[in-house]
Amino acid sequence: MIYARVAGTGSFLPGKPVTNDDLVARGIDTSDEWIAERTGIRARHLAEPDVTASQLAYEASVRAIEAAGCQPADIDLIIVATSTPDYIFPSTAALLQARLGIANGGAAFDLQAVCAGFAYALATAEKFIRSGSSKRALVVGAEVFSRILDWSDRGTCVLFGDGAGAVVLEASDRPGILATALHADGSHNPILCVPGQVNRGSVTGDPFLRMDGQAVFKFAVKVLSEVAREVAEQAGMPLDAVDWLIPHQANIRIMQATGKRLGLPMERVIATVAQHGNTSAASIPLALDQAVRDGRIQRGQRLLLEGVGGGFTWGAALLEF
Ligand code: UT7
């Protein structure tokens, strides 16, 4: 039996933290109290205008490859989950492959499932590995969401941040990923979207993130609870046996509500939303890497990763680390 096992993790955040008070100082009509109370967010990182998703992806990938004890040339599949690619094309994954100096490598492609992107990318890479098509995959979530925020809309601009996280996933006869589940329901697309496009040299539609916060909140708690149960059932493991829940980092209240529904106390939930804000596809691997590096996550522990995002899309992976 071939398993896909996490061999190493890495992450990268651009620049210094930008606190809620810094946003107030920049003229946004908000307060640290409002943001912290409604979301748990205290700070986020914002990339300089010339920093792109592939650069953030590169920094996170170098760290993950080093942690895995391999070389870029050993990577035979790259999947980058992003909604804020450098270009329309080529893909951010192809640009990352070039930055890593991998010539004549395996497949490299972007995956677009917004904040569920990392769960989608991990599940996809797992299938390449289990089928024998790939031996060592680099799976990345990288975002510069600051580029698609309407900084005059206080209801959204305070929530998001930039960053990247990566894992090296390799073929192993020891258990790694035990179960995955992916879902989508496109009928909910209007509640979280960036409804614009490049058309004949200019932008048509609206190129900024638009969200119905309350509708997203309710939907997120429901599907995150359902999909967590689904992967636990698929793996034949009680939720009780999960050491760490690593949810998409959108709002601490969504994480608390999900943890409560699943019977997992907050002591077993990795939460980085206070320092990172919502970094979309980067949020799960950023949280994972932080908890691996600070020693909370140990080899052999069972991790439940889950995300939900625009589309709507959602998914989860249960794995032995
Ligand atoms: O990856 C998925 C991404 N999205 C999410 O996870 C979002 C999920 N939703 C949420 O996290 C919450 O719905 C929000 C944090 C976005 C908003 O919290 P809420 O409790 O649903 O607030 P609300 O939108 O109902 O707004 C309440 C009030 C309004 O004022 P009035 O009309 O009551 O006077 C807003 O204008 O809060 C006001 N408000 C703000 N005040 C200060 C909205 N944004 C801000 C702000 N600072 N940044």
Coordinates of C-alpha atoms and ligand atoms in Angstrom, one line a residue:
M1 CA 0.0 0.0 0.0
I2 CA 1.4 3.4 -1.0
Y3 CA 0.6 6.3 1.4
A4 CA 1.2 10.0 0.8
R5 CA 3.1 11.2 3.9
V6 CA 4.1 14.8 4.9
A7 CA 7.9 14.8 4.8
G8 CA 8.3 18.5 5.7
T9 CA 6.5 21.8 6.1
G10 CA 7.5 25.4 5.5
S11 CA 5.9 28.9 5.5
F12 CA 6.6 32.5 4.9
L13 CA 5.0 35.8 5.8
P14 CA 6.0 39.1 4.1
G15 CA 7.1 42.1 6.1
K16 CA 6.2 43.1 9.6
P17 CA 2.8 42.5 11.2
V18 CA 0.2 45.2 10.5
T19 CA -1.9 45.5 13.6
N20 CA -5.6 46.5 13.8
D21 CA -4.4 49.8 15.3
D22 CA -2.1 50.3 12.3
L23 CA -5.2 50.0 10.0
V24 CA -7.0 52.6 12.1
A25 CA -3.9 54.8 11.7
R26 CA -4.1 54.3 7.9
G27 CA -7.6 55.8 8.0
I28 CA -9.8 52.7 8.0
D29 CA -13.0 53.4 9.9
T30 CA -12.7 50.5 12.4
S31 CA -11.2 49.6 15.8
D32 CA -9.0 46.9 17.4
E33 CA -12.0 46.1 19.7
W34 CA -14.4 45.5 16.8
I35 CA -12.1 43.3 14.7
A36 CA -10.7 41.3 17.7
E37 CA -14.2 40.7 19.2
R38 CA -15.9 39.6 15.9
T39 CA -13.0 37.7 14.3
G40 CA -10.1 37.2 16.8
I41 CA -7.8 38.9 14.3
R42 CA -5.1 41.2 15.9
A43 CA -2.7 41.5 13.0
R44 CA -1.9 40.4 9.4
H45 CA 1.0 40.6 7.0
L46 CA 0.7 42.6 3.8
A47 CA 3.1 42.2 0.9
E48 CA 4.8 45.1 -0.7
P49 CA 3.3 46.0 -4.1
D50 CA 6.1 44.3 -6.1
V51 CA 5.9 41.0 -4.1
T52 CA 4.0 38.3 -5.9
A53 CA 2.4 34.9 -4.9
S54 CA 5.2 33.0 -6.6
Q55 CA 7.8 34.8 -4.5
L56 CA 6.0 33.9 -1.2
A57 CA 5.4 30.4 -2.5
Y58 CA 9.2 30.1 -3.2
E59 CA 10.2 31.2 0.3
A60 CA 7.7 28.7 1.9
S61 CA 8.8 25.9 -0.5
V62 CA 12.5 26.3 0.2
R63 CA 11.7 25.8 3.9
A64 CA 9.5 22.8 3.3
I65 CA 12.1 21.2 1.0
E66 CA 14.8 21.7 3.6
A67 CA 12.6 20.3 6.4
A68 CA 11.9 17.2 4.2
G69 CA 15.6 16.7 3.7
C70 CA 15.4 16.6 -0.1
Q71 CA 16.4 18.7 -3.0
P72 CA 14.2 20.7 -5.5
A73 CA 15.3 18.3 -8.2
D74 CA 13.6 15.5 -6.2
I75 CA 10.2 17.2 -6.6
D76 CA 8.1 15.6 -9.5
L77 CA 4.8 17.4 -9.0
I78 CA 4.0 21.0 -7.9
I79 CA 0.5 22.2 -7.1
V80 CA 0.0 25.8 -6.0
A81 CA -3.4 26.7 -4.6
T82 CA -4.0 30.3 -5.1
S83 CA -6.7 32.8 -6.1
T84 CA -4.1 35.6 -6.5
P85 CA -1.7 34.3 -9.1
D86 CA 1.1 36.4 -10.5
Y87 CA -0.3 36.3 -14.0
I88 CA -3.4 34.9 -15.9
F89 CA -0.7 32.5 -17.3
P90 CA 1.7 30.9 -16.9
S91 CA 0.6 29.3 -13.7
T92 CA 2.1 30.3 -10.4
A93 CA 3.3 26.7 -10.1
A94 CA 5.3 27.0 -13.3
L95 CA 6.9 30.2 -12.1
L96 CA 7.6 28.5 -8.7
Q97 CA 9.2 25.6 -10.5
A98 CA 11.5 28.0 -12.4
R99 CA 12.4 29.9 -9.2
L100 CA 13.3 26.6 -7.6
G101 CA 15.6 25.8 -10.5
I102 CA 13.9 22.6 -11.5
A103 CA 14.5 22.1 -15.2
N104 CA 12.5 19.5 -17.2
G105 CA 10.4 18.5 -14.1
G106 CA 7.1 16.8 -13.6
A107 CA 3.7 18.4 -13.7
A108 CA 3.2 21.9 -12.3
F109 CA -0.2 23.5 -12.1
D110 CA -2.4 26.0 -10.1
L111 CA -5.5 24.9 -8.4
Q112 CA -8.3 27.4 -7.7
A113 CA -10.7 26.6 -4.9
V114 CA -10.2 29.8 -2.9
C115 CA -9.9 29.2 0.9
A116 CA -10.5 25.4 0.4
G117 CA -7.6 25.5 -2.1
F118 CA -5.0 23.8 0.1
A119 CA -7.4 21.0 1.1
Y120 CA -8.1 20.5 -2.6
A121 CA -4.4 20.6 -3.6
L122 CA -3.4 18.1 -0.8
A123 CA -6.1 15.7 -1.8
T124 CA -5.1 16.0 -5.5
A125 CA -1.4 15.4 -4.8
E126 CA -2.3 12.4 -2.6
K127 CA -4.1 10.8 -5.6
F128 CA -1.0 11.3 -7.8
I129 CA 1.2 9.7 -5.1
R130 CA -1.2 6.8 -4.4
S131 CA -1.6 6.0 -8.1
G132 CA 2.2 5.8 -8.4
S133 CA 2.3 8.8 -10.8
S134 CA 4.4 10.9 -8.4
K135 CA 6.9 10.2 -5.7
R136 CA 7.4 13.6 -4.2
A137 CA 5.0 16.5 -4.5
L138 CA 5.3 20.1 -3.4
V139 CA 1.9 21.3 -2.3
V140 CA 1.6 25.1 -1.7
G141 CA -1.0 27.6 -0.7
A142 CA 0.2 31.2 -1.6
E143 CA -1.8 34.4 -1.6
V144 CA -1.5 38.1 -1.9
F145 CA -5.2 38.8 -1.0
S146 CA -4.3 42.5 -0.2
R147 CA -4.4 43.0 -4.1
I148 CA -8.1 42.1 -4.4
L149 CA -9.3 44.0 -1.3
D150 CA -11.4 47.1 -1.5
W151 CA -9.7 49.1 1.2
S152 CA -12.8 51.4 1.4
D153 CA -14.9 48.4 2.5
R154 CA -14.3 48.0 6.2
G155 CA -16.4 44.8 6.3
T156 CA -13.8 42.9 4.3
C157 CA -10.5 44.7 4.2
V158 CA -9.7 44.1 7.8
L159 CA -10.1 40.3 7.6
F160 CA -7.4 39.2 5.1
G161 CA -3.7 38.9 4.9
D162 CA -0.9 37.7 2.7
G163 CA 1.4 34.7 3.1
A164 CA 2.3 31.2 1.9
G165 CA 2.6 27.7 3.4
A166 CA 4.0 24.5 1.8
V167 CA 4.3 20.8 2.4
V168 CA 6.4 18.2 0.7
L169 CA 4.3 15.0 0.4
E170 CA 6.1 11.8 -0.4
A171 CA 5.3 8.2 -1.2
S172 CA 5.8 6.0 1.8
D173 CA 4.8 2.5 3.1
R174 CA 4.0 4.2 6.5
P175 CA 0.6 5.8 7.0
G176 CA 0.3 9.4 6.0
I177 CA -3.0 10.7 4.6
L178 CA -5.7 8.4 5.7
A179 CA -8.8 10.0 4.2
T180 CA -9.8 13.0 2.1
A181 CA -13.1 14.6 1.1
L182 CA -13.8 17.4 -1.3
H183 CA -17.1 19.2 -2.1
A184 CA -18.5 22.1 -4.0
D185 CA -21.8 23.9 -4.4
G186 CA -21.6 26.6 -7.1
S187 CA -25.1 27.8 -6.4
H188 CA -23.7 29.8 -3.4
N189 CA -21.1 31.7 -5.5
P190 CA -22.6 35.2 -5.0
I191 CA -22.0 35.2 -1.2
L192 CA -18.2 35.3 -1.6
C193 CA -16.6 36.3 -4.9
V194 CA -14.4 38.6 -6.9
P195 CA -16.7 39.2 -9.9
G196 CA -14.4 40.8 -12.3
Q197 CA -12.3 39.8 -15.3
V198 CA -9.6 41.2 -17.6
N199 CA -11.3 41.9 -21.0
R200 CA -9.6 43.4 -24.0
G201 CA -7.0 45.2 -21.9
S202 CA -9.2 46.5 -19.1
V203 CA -11.1 45.1 -16.1
T204 CA -14.8 44.5 -16.5
G205 CA -17.1 43.8 -13.6
D206 CA -15.8 44.3 -10.1
P207 CA -12.2 43.3 -9.3
F208 CA -12.6 43.4 -5.5
L209 CA -13.6 40.7 -2.9
R210 CA -17.3 40.9 -2.1
M211 CA -18.8 39.0 0.8
D212 CA -22.0 38.4 2.7
G213 CA -20.3 37.8 6.0
Q214 CA -23.2 36.3 7.9
A215 CA -24.2 33.9 5.2
V216 CA -20.6 32.8 4.8
F217 CA -20.3 32.3 8.6
K218 CA -23.3 30.0 8.8
F219 CA -22.4 28.0 5.7
A220 CA -18.8 27.6 6.9
V221 CA -19.7 26.1 10.4
K222 CA -22.1 23.7 8.8
V223 CA -19.9 22.3 6.1
L224 CA -16.7 22.2 8.2
S225 CA -18.5 20.1 10.8
E226 CA -19.9 17.8 8.2
V227 CA -16.7 17.2 6.3
A228 CA -14.7 16.6 9.4
R229 CA -17.2 13.8 10.4
E230 CA -17.0 12.5 6.8
V231 CA -13.2 12.0 6.8
A232 CA -13.2 10.5 10.3
E233 CA -15.8 8.0 9.3
Q234 CA -14.0 7.2 6.1
A235 CA -10.8 6.5 8.1
G236 CA -12.7 4.5 10.7
M237 CA -11.4 6.8 13.4
P238 CA -13.5 8.5 16.1
L239 CA -13.1 12.3 16.2
D240 CA -11.9 11.9 19.7
A241 CA -8.7 10.3 18.3
V242 CA -7.7 13.5 16.4
D243 CA -4.8 15.2 18.2
W244 CA -5.1 18.5 16.3
L245 CA -7.8 20.2 14.2
I246 CA -6.2 22.6 11.8
P247 CA -9.0 24.5 10.2
H248 CA -8.9 27.3 7.6
Q249 CA -8.1 30.5 9.6
A250 CA -11.0 32.9 8.8
N251 CA -12.5 33.7 12.1
I252 CA -11.9 32.4 15.6
R253 CA -15.6 32.2 16.2
I254 CA -16.1 29.9 13.2
M255 CA -13.3 27.7 14.6
Q256 CA -14.8 27.7 18.1
A257 CA -18.3 26.8 16.8
T258 CA -16.8 24.0 14.6
G259 CA -14.7 22.7 17.5
K260 CA -17.7 22.7 19.8
R261 CA -19.9 20.8 17.2
L262 CA -17.1 18.2 16.8
G263 CA -16.5 17.9 20.5
L264 CA -12.9 19.1 20.1
P265 CA -11.8 21.6 22.8
M266 CA -9.9 24.7 21.6
E267 CA -6.7 23.3 23.3
R268 CA -6.7 20.8 20.3
V269 CA -7.4 23.4 17.6
I270 CA -4.4 25.2 16.0
A271 CA -5.4 28.9 15.6
T272 CA -3.1 31.5 14.0
V273 CA -5.8 33.8 12.8
A274 CA -4.9 36.3 15.5
Q275 CA -1.5 36.9 13.9
H276 CA -2.1 36.1 10.2
G277 CA -5.7 37.1 9.5
N278 CA -7.4 35.1 6.7
T279 CA -4.7 34.2 4.2
S280 CA -7.1 32.0 2.1
A281 CA -5.4 29.0 0.6
A282 CA -2.2 29.7 2.6
S283 CA -3.9 29.6 6.0
I284 CA -3.9 25.9 6.7
P285 CA -0.3 25.2 5.7
L286 CA 0.8 28.4 7.6
A287 CA -0.9 27.2 10.7
L288 CA 0.4 23.6 10.2
D289 CA 4.0 24.8 9.8
Q290 CA 3.8 27.2 12.8
A291 CA 2.6 24.3 15.1
V292 CA 5.2 21.9 13.7
R293 CA 8.0 24.4 14.3
D294 CA 6.9 25.4 17.8
G295 CA 6.8 21.7 18.8
R296 CA 3.0 21.3 19.4
I297 CA 2.6 18.9 16.4
Q298 CA 4.7 15.8 16.8
R299 CA 5.4 12.9 14.5
G300 CA 2.8 10.1 14.8
Q301 CA 0.0 12.5 15.8
R302 CA -3.3 12.6 13.9
L303 CA -4.2 15.8 12.2
L304 CA -7.5 16.9 10.7
L305 CA -7.1 19.7 8.1
E306 CA -10.2 21.4 6.7
G307 CA -11.0 24.4 4.6
V308 CA -14.0 26.2 3.1
G309 CA -14.1 29.0 0.6
G310 CA -15.6 30.8 -2.3
G311 CA -17.4 28.7 -4.9
F312 CA -18.6 27.4 -2.5
T313 CA -15.9 24.8 -2.0
W314 CA -14.9 22.8 1.0
G315 CA -12.8 19.8 1.9
A316 CA -10.8 18.0 4.5
A317 CA -7.9 15.6 5.0
L318 CA -7.2 13.3 8.0
L319 CA -3.6 12.2 8.3
E320 CA -1.0 10.7 10.5
F321 CA 1.9 13.1 10.7
Ligands
UT7_1 O1 -12.7 32.3 4.1 C1 -14.0 32.7 4.3 C2 -14.0 34.1 4.5 N1 -15.0 34.8 5.2 C3 -15.4 34.6 6.5 O2 -15.0 33.7 7.1 C4 -16.3 35.6 7.0 C5 -17.4 35.0 7.9 N2 -18.1 36.1 8.5 C6 -17.6 36.8 9.6 O3 -16.5 36.6 10.0 C7 -18.5 37.9 10.1 O4 -19.7 37.9 9.5 C8 -17.8 39.3 9.9 C9 -16.6 39.4 10.9 C10 -17.4 39.5 8.5 C11 -18.8 40.4 10.3 O5 -19.3 40.2 11.6 P1 -20.8 40.4 11.9 O6 -21.0 40.1 13.3 O7 -21.5 39.5 10.9 O8 -21.1 41.9 11.5 P2 -22.1 42.6 10.5 O9 -21.6 42.4 9.1 O10 -23.5 42.2 10.8 O11 -21.9 44.1 10.9 C12 -22.3 44.6 12.1 C13 -21.9 46.1 12.3 C14 -22.4 46.9 11.1 O12 -22.8 48.2 11.6 P3 -24.4 48.5 11.9 O13 -25.1 48.3 10.6 O14 -24.8 47.5 12.9 O15 -24.3 49.9 12.5 C15 -21.2 47.1 10.2 O16 -21.3 48.3 9.5 O17 -20.5 46.2 12.3 C16 -20.1 47.2 11.3 N3 -18.8 46.9 10.8 C17 -17.7 47.3 11.3 N4 -17.4 48.1 12.4 C18 -16.1 48.4 12.7 C19 -18.5 46.1 9.7 N5 -17.2 46.0 9.6 C20 -16.6 46.8 10.5 C21 -15.3 47.1 10.9 N6 -15.1 47.9 12.0 N7 -14.2 46.6 10.3

